[in-house]
Short mmCIF file of C-alpha atoms in Angstrom, two decimals:
data_model
loop_
_atom_site.label_atom_id
_atom_site.label_comp_id
_atom_site.label_asym_id
_atom_site.label_seq_id
_atom_site.Cartn_x
_atom_site.Cartn_y
_atom_site.Cartn_z
CA MET Z 1 -17.26 25.55 25.43
CA ALA Z 2 -13.80 26.38 24.13
CA VAL Z 3 -13.99 23.50 21.71
CA TYR Z 4 -17.38 24.67 20.53
CA LEU Z 5 -16.08 28.19 19.93
CA ARG Z 6 -13.11 26.86 18.02
CA ARG Z 7 -15.40 24.81 15.83
CA LEU Z 8 -17.56 27.85 15.22
CA PHE Z 9 -14.64 29.93 14.08
CA CYS Z 10 -12.99 27.18 12.14
CA SER Z 11 -16.15 26.18 10.32
CA SER Z 12 -15.19 28.23 7.28
CA ASN Z 13 -12.24 25.87 6.98
CA MET Z 14 -14.49 22.83 6.84
CA TYR Z 15 -14.00 22.45 3.12
CA GLY Z 16 -10.32 23.31 3.37
CA VAL Z 17 -10.88 26.52 1.46
CA SER Z 18 -8.90 29.16 3.29
CA SER Z 19 -5.59 27.30 3.24
CA ASP Z 20 -5.77 27.07 -0.55
CA ALA Z 21 -6.47 30.78 -0.91
CA ARG Z 22 -2.99 31.48 -2.21
CA HIS Z 23 -3.84 29.50 -5.32
CA PHE Z 24 -6.89 31.58 -5.85
CA GLY Z 25 -5.70 35.14 -5.51
CA ILE Z 26 -3.24 35.03 -8.38
CA SER Z 27 -1.52 38.36 -8.66
CA TYR Z 28 -0.04 39.87 -11.80
CA ILE Z 29 3.57 39.27 -10.70
CA SER Z 30 3.03 35.62 -9.83
CA GLU Z 31 1.32 35.09 -13.18
CA VAL Z 32 4.30 36.54 -15.05
CA ARG Z 33 6.61 34.38 -12.96
CA ALA Z 34 4.54 31.30 -13.76
CA ILE Z 35 4.68 32.01 -17.51
CA ILE Z 36 8.47 32.45 -17.37
CA GLY Z 37 8.72 29.17 -15.47
CA GLN Z 38 6.58 27.35 -18.02
CA VAL Z 39 8.61 28.70 -20.95
CA LEU Z 40 11.87 27.70 -19.24
CA LEU Z 41 10.46 24.25 -18.55
CA GLY Z 42 9.34 23.82 -22.17
CA VAL Z 43 12.73 24.89 -23.54
CA GLY Z 44 14.58 22.74 -21.01
CA MET Z 45 12.55 19.63 -21.79
CA THR Z 46 13.03 20.13 -25.52
CA VAL Z 47 16.78 20.49 -25.09
CA VAL Z 48 16.93 17.36 -22.91
CA VAL Z 49 14.95 15.30 -25.45
CA ILE Z 50 17.13 16.42 -28.38
CA ALA Z 51 20.35 16.00 -26.38
CA SER Z 52 19.38 12.51 -25.23
CA PHE Z 53 19.36 11.38 -28.87
CA LEU Z 54 22.12 13.49 -30.42
CA TYR Z 55 24.54 14.43 -27.65
CA VAL Z 56 24.60 11.60 -25.11
CA PRO Z 57 27.15 8.92 -26.06
CA ALA Z 58 26.60 5.20 -25.60
CA ILE Z 59 27.23 4.12 -21.99
CA PRO Z 60 29.47 1.05 -21.78
CA GLY Z 61 28.48 -1.49 -19.16
CA PHE Z 62 24.77 -1.49 -20.01
CA GLY Z 63 23.60 -4.20 -22.36
CA ALA Z 64 25.68 -5.28 -25.33
CA THR Z 65 26.71 -1.93 -26.81
CA GLY Z 66 25.41 0.60 -24.29
CA GLU Z 67 23.37 2.30 -27.03
CA THR Z 68 20.07 1.53 -25.29
CA ALA Z 69 21.31 2.94 -21.99
CA ARG Z 70 20.33 6.47 -23.08
CA ILE Z 71 16.92 5.64 -21.69
CA ILE Z 72 18.24 6.44 -18.19
CA VAL Z 73 17.69 10.11 -19.10
CA TYR Z 74 13.96 9.35 -18.86
CA HIS Z 75 13.72 6.19 -16.76
CA VAL Z 76 15.57 7.34 -13.65
CA PRO Z 77 13.93 10.82 -13.38
CA ALA Z 78 10.49 9.23 -13.85
CA ALA Z 79 11.22 6.77 -11.03
CA TRP Z 80 12.56 9.60 -8.86
CA ILE Z 81 9.41 11.68 -9.39
CA ALA Z 82 7.24 8.63 -8.66
CA VAL Z 83 8.98 8.11 -5.32
CA LEU Z 84 8.89 11.84 -4.52
CA ALA Z 85 5.18 12.16 -5.36
CA TYR Z 86 4.24 9.06 -3.34
CA LEU Z 87 6.29 10.36 -0.43
CA MET Z 88 4.54 13.74 -0.60
CA SER Z 89 1.18 11.95 -0.84
CA THR Z 90 1.95 10.15 2.42
CA VAL Z 91 3.16 13.36 4.08
CA HIS Z 92 -0.09 15.12 3.13
CA SER Z 93 -2.12 12.08 4.27
CA VAL Z 94 -0.54 12.17 7.72
CA ALA Z 95 -1.00 15.95 7.78
CA TYR Z 96 -4.68 15.46 6.97
CA LEU Z 97 -5.11 13.07 9.90
CA VAL Z 98 -3.48 15.63 12.21
CA THR Z 99 -5.17 18.81 10.94
CA ARG Z 100 -8.40 17.48 9.34
CA ASP Z 101 -7.93 20.10 6.64
CA LEU Z 102 -9.46 18.90 3.37
CA SER Z 103 -6.97 20.84 1.24
CA ARG Z 104 -4.36 18.37 2.56
CA ASP Z 105 -6.49 15.52 1.26
CA ARG Z 106 -6.63 17.13 -2.19
CA ARG Z 107 -2.85 17.48 -2.17
CA ALA Z 108 -2.47 13.83 -1.17
CA LEU Z 109 -4.79 12.81 -4.03
CA VAL Z 110 -2.97 14.94 -6.63
CA ASN Z 111 0.36 13.50 -5.53
CA ALA Z 112 -0.97 9.95 -5.60
CA GLU Z 113 -2.23 10.50 -9.16
CA LEU Z 114 1.02 12.07 -10.33
CA GLY Z 115 3.02 9.34 -8.59
CA THR Z 116 1.01 6.69 -10.43
CA VAL Z 117 1.50 8.38 -13.81
CA PHE Z 118 5.28 8.63 -13.30
CA CYS Z 119 5.42 5.15 -11.80
CA LEU Z 120 3.73 3.79 -14.93
CA LEU Z 121 6.25 5.68 -17.07
CA ALA Z 122 9.13 4.24 -15.03
CA THR Z 123 7.65 0.73 -15.29
CA ILE Z 124 7.18 0.95 -19.06
CA THR Z 125 10.60 2.49 -19.78
CA GLY Z 126 12.14 -0.09 -17.44
CA ALA Z 127 10.41 -2.96 -19.23
CA VAL Z 128 11.46 -1.65 -22.65
CA TRP Z 129 15.03 -1.30 -21.48
CA SER Z 130 14.94 -4.75 -19.88
CA ARG Z 131 13.80 -6.18 -23.23
CA ALA Z 132 16.61 -4.39 -25.08
CA ALA Z 133 19.32 -5.29 -22.59
CA TRP Z 134 18.34 -8.78 -21.37
CA GLY Z 135 15.73 -9.95 -23.87
CA MET Z 136 12.67 -10.02 -21.58
CA TYR Z 137 10.07 -7.37 -20.82
CA TRP Z 138 9.15 -8.79 -17.45
CA ASN Z 139 10.79 -11.45 -15.28
CA TRP Z 140 9.85 -10.49 -11.68
CA ASP Z 141 13.20 -9.01 -10.91
CA PRO Z 142 13.07 -7.63 -7.31
CA ARG Z 143 12.89 -4.08 -8.68
CA GLN Z 144 10.01 -5.02 -10.95
CA THR Z 145 8.25 -6.74 -8.04
CA SER Z 146 8.55 -3.66 -5.84
CA ILE Z 147 7.34 -1.24 -8.53
CA ALA Z 148 4.41 -3.55 -9.34
CA VAL Z 149 3.43 -3.56 -5.66
CA LEU Z 150 3.62 0.24 -5.53
CA LEU Z 151 1.24 0.41 -8.49
CA LEU Z 152 -1.07 -2.16 -6.86
CA ILE Z 153 -1.17 -0.17 -3.61
CA TYR Z 154 -2.18 3.03 -5.32
CA ALA Z 155 -4.67 1.20 -7.53
CA ALA Z 156 -6.26 -0.08 -4.30
CA TYR Z 157 -6.06 3.48 -2.90
CA PHE Z 158 -8.10 4.81 -5.84
CA VAL Z 159 -10.62 1.95 -5.52
CA LEU Z 160 -11.01 2.76 -1.81
CA ARG Z 161 -11.58 6.43 -2.61
CA SER Z 162 -14.22 5.61 -5.20
CA ALA Z 163 -16.04 3.34 -2.73
CA LEU Z 164 -16.51 6.17 -0.20
CA ASN Z 165 -19.04 8.91 -0.85
CA ASP Z 166 -18.69 11.21 2.14
CA ALA Z 167 -15.77 13.64 1.65
CA ASP Z 168 -14.53 13.57 5.26
CA ARG Z 169 -14.74 9.82 5.56
CA ARG Z 170 -13.04 9.36 2.17
CA ALA Z 171 -10.21 11.66 3.21
CA ARG Z 172 -9.81 10.01 6.61
CA LEU Z 173 -9.87 6.37 5.50
CA SER Z 174 -7.71 6.86 2.41
CA ALA Z 175 -5.16 8.73 4.55
CA VAL Z 176 -5.07 5.78 6.96
CA TYR Z 177 -4.60 3.36 4.06
CA ALA Z 178 -1.81 5.43 2.50
CA THR Z 179 0.00 5.64 5.85
CA LEU Z 180 -0.37 1.93 6.54
CA ALA Z 181 0.95 1.12 3.07
CA PHE Z 182 3.89 3.42 3.67
CA VAL Z 183 4.83 1.42 6.77
CA THR Z 184 4.74 -1.97 5.07
CA VAL Z 185 5.99 -1.19 1.57
CA PRO Z 186 9.60 -0.33 2.49
CA PHE Z 187 10.04 -4.09 2.92
CA LEU Z 188 9.48 -4.57 -0.78
CA ALA Z 189 10.71 -1.30 -2.19
CA PHE Z 190 13.95 -1.00 -0.29
CA VAL Z 191 14.81 -4.21 1.57
CA VAL Z 192 14.00 -6.88 -1.01
CA PRO Z 193 16.01 -5.40 -3.95
CA ARG Z 194 19.08 -5.24 -1.72
CA VAL Z 195 18.73 -8.67 -0.13
CA PHE Z 196 17.92 -10.66 -3.26
CA PRO Z 197 20.23 -10.55 -6.30
CA SER Z 198 18.90 -8.18 -8.94
CA LEU Z 199 19.90 -7.40 -12.49
CA HIS Z 200 18.94 -3.78 -11.94
CA PRO Z 201 22.00 -1.48 -12.03
CA ASP Z 202 22.55 0.53 -8.87
CA LEU Z 203 23.35 4.13 -9.69
CA GLY Z 204 23.86 5.49 -6.22
CA ALA Z 205 25.94 2.80 -4.56
CA GLY Z 206 29.04 3.47 -6.65
CA GLY Z 207 30.17 -0.15 -6.61
CA GLY Z 208 27.84 -1.09 -9.48
CA ARG Z 209 28.58 -1.43 -13.16
CA ALA Z 210 27.04 1.96 -13.80
CA SER Z 211 29.19 4.08 -11.53
CA ALA Z 212 31.27 5.48 -14.36
CA MET Z 213 29.01 8.03 -15.99
CA SER Z 214 30.77 10.22 -18.55
CA PRO Z 215 30.45 14.01 -18.09
CA GLU Z 216 28.23 14.35 -21.18
CA VAL Z 217 25.76 11.82 -19.81
CA LEU Z 218 25.87 13.36 -16.37
CA VAL Z 219 25.03 16.87 -17.64
CA VAL Z 220 22.00 15.73 -19.64
CA PHE Z 221 20.93 13.36 -16.86
CA LEU Z 222 20.99 16.09 -14.21
CA ALA Z 223 19.23 18.54 -16.57
CA SER Z 224 16.55 15.89 -17.11
CA LEU Z 225 16.18 15.41 -13.34
CA ILE Z 226 15.69 19.16 -12.87
CA CYS Z 227 13.19 19.39 -15.75
CA PHE Z 228 11.21 16.39 -14.48
CA THR Z 229 11.06 17.94 -11.02
CA GLY Z 230 9.86 21.23 -12.55
CA LEU Z 231 7.24 19.36 -14.57
CA TYR Z 232 6.08 17.59 -11.42
CA LEU Z 233 5.77 20.85 -9.47
CA TRP Z 234 3.84 22.45 -12.32
CA LEU Z 235 1.44 19.49 -12.72
CA GLN Z 236 0.94 19.35 -8.96
CA ASN Z 237 0.03 23.04 -8.92
CA ILE Z 238 -2.51 22.56 -11.72
CA GLY Z 239 -4.03 19.53 -9.98
CA VAL Z 240 -4.35 21.26 -6.63
CA ARG Z 241 -6.00 24.30 -8.24
CA LEU Z 242 -8.38 22.10 -10.23
CA TYR Z 243 -9.56 20.12 -7.18
CA HIS Z 244 -9.79 23.33 -5.18
CA LEU Z 245 -12.12 24.86 -7.79
CA GLN Z 246 -14.21 21.69 -7.86
CA ALA Z 247 -14.57 21.83 -4.08
CA MET Z 248 -15.51 25.52 -4.29
CA ARG Z 249 -18.19 24.76 -6.86
CA LEU Z 250 -19.65 22.05 -4.64
CA LEU Z 251 -19.62 24.53 -1.77
CA LYS Z 252 -21.51 27.14 -3.84
CA ARG Z 253 -24.13 24.60 -4.80
CA GLY Z 254 -24.62 24.06 -1.09
CA ASP Z 255 -23.73 20.39 -1.20
CA MET I 1 -12.11 -0.89 33.62
CA SER I 2 -8.45 -0.86 32.87
CA TRP I 3 -7.05 -0.94 29.36
CA HIS I 4 -6.19 -4.63 29.11
CA ARG I 5 -9.43 -5.70 30.74
CA LYS I 6 -11.39 -3.79 28.11
CA CYS I 7 -9.36 -5.55 25.48
CA ILE I 8 -10.15 -8.97 27.02
CA ALA I 9 -13.82 -7.99 27.27
CA VAL I 10 -13.99 -7.21 23.55
CA LEU I 11 -12.30 -10.54 22.82
CA GLN I 12 -14.72 -12.40 25.10
CA LYS I 13 -17.72 -10.73 23.48
CA ASP I 14 -16.59 -11.77 19.99
CA MET I 15 -15.71 -15.27 21.17
CA ARG I 16 -19.16 -15.68 22.73
CA LEU I 17 -20.88 -14.45 19.56
CA GLU I 18 -18.78 -16.84 17.51
CA PHE I 19 -19.50 -19.84 19.73
CA ARG I 20 -23.23 -19.14 19.46
CA THR I 21 -23.36 -18.95 15.67
CA ARG I 22 -20.04 -20.44 14.45
CA TYR I 23 -20.56 -18.22 11.42
CA ALA I 24 -17.01 -17.05 10.71
CA PHE I 25 -15.30 -20.30 11.71
CA GLY I 26 -17.63 -22.43 9.62
CA ALA I 27 -17.31 -20.18 6.58
CA LEU I 28 -13.53 -20.05 6.93
CA ILE I 29 -13.07 -23.80 7.33
CA MET I 30 -15.40 -24.58 4.45
CA PHE I 31 -13.66 -22.03 2.22
CA ALA I 32 -10.21 -23.42 2.99
CA VAL I 33 -11.26 -27.07 2.66
CA THR I 34 -13.19 -26.42 -0.56
CA THR I 35 -10.20 -24.70 -2.16
CA LEU I 36 -7.87 -27.45 -0.98
CA VAL I 37 -10.11 -30.21 -2.33
CA ALA I 38 -10.65 -28.34 -5.63
CA ILE I 39 -6.90 -27.99 -6.18
CA SER I 40 -6.16 -31.55 -5.12
CA PHE I 41 -8.98 -32.86 -7.32
CA SER I 42 -7.90 -30.90 -10.38
CA LEU I 43 -4.34 -32.18 -9.96
CA ALA I 44 -5.81 -35.71 -9.96
CA GLY I 45 -3.18 -37.13 -7.66
CA GLY I 46 -0.23 -35.74 -9.59
CA ILE I 47 2.92 -34.98 -7.66
CA VAL I 48 3.13 -31.32 -6.66
CA ASP I 49 6.44 -29.51 -6.70
CA VAL I 50 7.42 -28.11 -3.29
CA ASP I 51 7.65 -24.58 -4.78
CA ILE I 52 4.07 -24.76 -5.98
CA ALA I 53 2.78 -26.47 -2.84
CA ALA I 54 4.26 -23.72 -0.63
CA SER I 55 2.65 -20.92 -2.63
CA LEU I 56 -0.68 -22.82 -2.78
CA LEU I 57 -0.78 -22.99 1.03
CA TRP I 58 -0.46 -19.22 1.32
CA ILE I 59 -2.93 -18.51 -1.48
CA ILE I 60 -5.45 -20.67 0.39
CA PHE I 61 -4.66 -18.93 3.69
CA PHE I 62 -4.88 -15.47 2.14
CA PHE I 63 -8.27 -15.90 0.52
CA SER I 64 -9.84 -17.81 3.39
CA ALA I 65 -8.55 -15.19 5.84
CA MET I 66 -10.20 -12.52 3.70
CA THR I 67 -13.57 -14.26 3.99
CA GLY I 68 -13.36 -14.71 7.77
CA VAL I 69 -11.57 -11.58 8.99
CA SER I 70 -13.94 -9.15 7.27
CA ARG I 71 -16.69 -10.44 9.54
CA ALA I 72 -15.39 -8.72 12.68
CA PHE I 73 -16.35 -5.17 11.71
CA VAL I 74 -18.98 -5.75 9.02
CA GLN I 75 -21.08 -7.54 11.63
CA GLU I 76 -20.76 -4.56 14.01
CA GLU I 77 -21.94 -2.21 11.25
CA GLU I 78 -24.79 -4.50 10.16
CA THR I 79 -26.26 -5.05 13.60
CA GLY I 80 -25.74 -1.39 14.50
CA SER I 81 -23.68 -2.32 17.56
CA ALA I 82 -20.67 -0.28 16.38
CA ILE I 83 -21.93 2.85 18.12
CA ALA I 84 -22.40 1.03 21.43
CA LEU I 85 -18.91 -0.44 21.16
CA LYS I 86 -17.48 3.01 20.42
CA MET I 87 -19.10 4.30 23.59
CA ALA I 88 -17.97 1.36 25.70
CA ALA I 89 -14.28 1.22 24.84
CA ASP I 90 -11.44 3.29 23.34
CA SER I 91 -10.03 2.48 19.96
CA GLY I 92 -6.92 0.71 21.30
CA PRO I 93 -8.69 -2.06 23.25
CA VAL I 94 -11.21 -2.54 20.44
CA PHE I 95 -8.45 -3.05 17.90
CA LEU I 96 -6.46 -5.41 20.10
CA GLY I 97 -9.55 -7.39 21.07
CA LYS I 98 -10.64 -7.79 17.46
CA PHE I 99 -7.08 -8.64 16.42
CA LEU I 100 -6.75 -11.34 19.09
CA PHE I 101 -10.10 -12.78 18.04
CA ASN I 102 -9.12 -12.87 14.37
CA ALA I 103 -5.72 -14.35 15.23
CA ALA I 104 -7.36 -17.07 17.33
CA LEU I 105 -9.82 -17.77 14.52
CA LEU I 106 -7.09 -18.12 11.90
CA VAL I 107 -4.83 -20.21 14.14
CA GLY I 108 -7.82 -22.51 14.72
CA VAL I 109 -8.35 -22.81 10.99
CA ALA I 110 -4.63 -23.44 10.41
CA VAL I 111 -4.61 -26.26 13.00
CA LEU I 112 -7.36 -28.04 11.04
CA VAL I 113 -6.33 -27.18 7.47
CA VAL I 114 -2.54 -27.65 7.58
CA PRO I 115 -2.62 -31.40 8.39
CA LEU I 116 -5.22 -31.89 5.67
CA TYR I 117 -2.97 -29.95 3.28
CA LEU I 118 0.04 -32.13 4.13
CA VAL I 119 -1.99 -35.30 3.65
CA MET I 120 -3.66 -34.23 0.39
CA PHE I 121 -0.47 -33.09 -1.29
CA ASN I 122 1.50 -36.00 0.19
CA LEU I 123 4.14 -33.69 1.69
CA SER I 124 6.57 -34.37 4.48
CA VAL I 125 7.95 -31.51 6.56
CA ALA I 126 11.73 -31.44 6.88
CA LEU I 127 11.95 -28.70 9.52
CA ILE I 128 8.90 -29.13 11.76
CA GLY I 129 9.73 -26.33 14.21
CA GLY I 130 10.38 -23.85 11.41
CA PHE I 131 7.19 -24.89 9.62
CA VAL I 132 5.03 -24.38 12.71
CA ALA I 133 6.68 -21.00 13.39
CA THR I 134 6.14 -19.91 9.78
CA VAL I 135 2.46 -20.85 9.77
CA PHE I 136 1.91 -19.18 13.15
CA LEU I 137 3.69 -15.92 12.26
CA GLY I 138 2.11 -15.78 8.81
CA VAL I 139 -1.38 -16.35 10.15
CA VAL I 140 -0.91 -13.73 12.89
CA GLY I 141 0.29 -11.24 10.26
CA LEU I 142 -2.79 -11.98 8.13
CA ALA I 143 -4.95 -11.29 11.19
CA ALA I 144 -3.13 -8.03 12.04
CA ALA I 145 -3.34 -6.44 8.60
CA GLY I 146 -6.77 -7.97 7.99
CA THR I 147 -8.22 -6.45 11.18
CA ILE I 148 -7.43 -2.81 10.43
CA LEU I 149 -8.19 -3.16 6.72
CA SER I 150 -11.55 -4.81 7.42
CA ALA I 151 -12.37 -1.86 9.69
CA LEU I 152 -11.62 0.40 6.70
CA ALA I 153 -13.62 -1.73 4.28
CA ALA I 154 -16.59 -2.04 6.64
CA GLN I 155 -17.19 1.72 6.38
CA SER I 156 -17.30 1.70 2.58
CA ALA I 157 -20.15 0.86 0.25
CA LEU I 158 -18.49 -2.30 -1.05
CA LYS I 159 -17.72 -3.84 2.40
CA GLY I 160 -16.31 -7.37 2.11
CA SER I 161 -15.30 -7.34 -1.53
CA LEU I 162 -13.11 -4.29 -1.02
CA LEU I 163 -11.04 -6.05 1.63
CA THR I 164 -9.24 -8.37 -0.81
CA VAL I 165 -8.29 -5.46 -3.07
CA LEU I 166 -6.95 -3.45 -0.14
CA SER I 167 -5.15 -6.36 1.50
CA LEU I 168 -3.15 -7.91 -1.31
CA PRO I 169 -0.55 -5.13 -1.78
CA ILE I 170 -0.16 -4.62 1.97
CA LEU I 171 0.14 -8.35 2.65
CA LEU I 172 2.42 -9.15 -0.28
CA PRO I 173 5.67 -8.78 1.73
CA LEU I 174 4.25 -11.18 4.31
CA LEU I 175 3.08 -13.66 1.68
CA ILE I 176 6.45 -13.62 -0.10
CA GLY I 177 8.34 -14.17 3.18
CA ALA I 178 5.97 -16.89 4.39
CA THR I 179 6.07 -18.71 1.03
CA ASN I 180 9.89 -18.66 1.03
CA ALA I 181 10.04 -19.94 4.61
CA THR I 182 7.46 -22.66 3.90
CA ARG I 183 9.43 -23.80 0.86
CA THR I 184 12.58 -24.07 2.96
CA ALA I 185 10.74 -25.91 5.74
CA LEU I 186 9.22 -28.44 3.32
CA SER I 187 12.34 -29.11 1.27
CA GLY I 188 14.78 -28.90 4.18
CA GLY I 189 17.04 -26.14 2.87
CA ASN I 190 19.53 -24.30 5.02
CA ILE I 191 18.29 -22.88 8.30
CA ASN I 192 20.02 -19.52 7.85
CA SER I 193 17.88 -18.40 4.92
CA MET I 194 14.85 -19.52 6.87
CA MET I 195 15.87 -17.41 9.86
CA THR I 196 16.07 -14.37 7.54
CA ASP I 197 12.51 -15.00 6.37
CA LEU I 198 11.24 -15.64 9.89
CA SER I 199 12.83 -12.49 11.28
CA MET I 200 11.31 -10.55 8.39
CA LEU I 201 7.89 -11.97 9.34
CA ILE I 202 8.40 -10.93 12.98
CA PHE I 203 9.51 -7.45 11.91
CA TYR I 204 6.57 -7.14 9.50
CA ASN I 205 4.05 -8.22 12.16
CA GLY I 206 5.53 -5.81 14.68
CA SER I 207 5.44 -2.83 12.35
CA VAL I 208 1.91 -3.55 11.11
CA LEU I 209 0.65 -3.94 14.69
CA ALA I 210 2.36 -0.75 15.86
CA ALA I 211 1.09 1.26 12.87
CA SER I 212 -2.42 -0.19 13.28
CA LEU I 213 -2.58 0.70 16.97
CA LEU I 214 -1.67 4.29 16.09
CA LEU I 215 -3.94 4.56 13.05
CA PHE I 216 -6.98 2.65 14.28
CA GLU I 217 -8.16 5.66 16.26
CA TYR I 218 -8.67 7.54 12.98
CA VAL I 219 -10.63 4.67 11.47
CA TRP I 220 -12.79 3.99 14.48
CA CYS I 221 -13.63 7.51 15.71
CA GLU I 222 -15.60 9.53 13.20
#
């Protein structure tokens, strides 16, 4: 009986509508704040792009002259956002399995899409850099293997989603797949690059060739990280609102 | 019935079905043998490098496992017996029973196919114990990941063909580790690097099994 009552009261949440309500009731103040944020983001990105060409000096230790190493201003933040978005996608997938709230599924999907876009950017910039520094676009370096597997997993994730018609079943099964992938992928993404010798420079470890970053590079690099994170948050917000409106329209049609 | 008895009952049911029709086993064996013969034939008796031979073994295992493992849940959906099974047992015993069945199926296939593989490619095994352990652990890992993923694929519109797409990225760590270990076992490299690969296989199998036991409930119960 209690369960039945709960279902009755929670039925309005069946399409995950109420928990997205904050995206719907946009007040005047939050709109002004959003516009300020977008302007700041646009200015920041422009400054980073110009600075990466004109201000950042060559970084010795990368390639022959270090001229090509300026690409880290784009490559590393893109990879960071890819990892962050995939992580958030998994978090929302697990949250969907626990709460069965479809707005969580939409968030997982938006993050998976954004993660794939940034992962592609990281792969392409990495391949271009690899060509400039070592003469080959692709040679199955452990880092390249792990990023290729990440892309494959999310490609399979999107195929799985497209093969399921029912919204609840799609959300449930794709959440299970994303979680299962999250358990097995650390082998490739984090263990393999550290066990097998890789050409990829390690920025965090400190012992690598790249540990000495000059202050000019560091400033632009950190600014780029912040701007990329802002861009990610903005795109995520747009995606969530878009899928929310689509779900609302389906609801109105009585589907 | 207690938990482990339910699990054995599911295994027995699948075993009995399989002995009556020999559907999965026959398809699996024929798939593996056909691939093996096709490769051997196209090489026309040329000498195969150990590196290539090791990866060929796991490509054959991967694709034949995909044809056989998908059967376990697709058959339940096709005959409409999935609902009865859901009523009869919890998700845990069903998963373990199906996993044990798939593992037994693949080990059976490996016992028949591996000798044929060694004969056809004219290979000699340097580290027999390591080779047997690699094949066993690799095949069990294929069964573990294949079981939960085939349960996912069975609920979709594409069924069997989706399984390969879903499995490859998840199984890639296993395939890389197993191929490395097989290469070492065939060429007789140092045992230490082999132990690294074998312990990775054990760790992989353990984590996939643990995750599957936790997640299978969400796949199985609508």
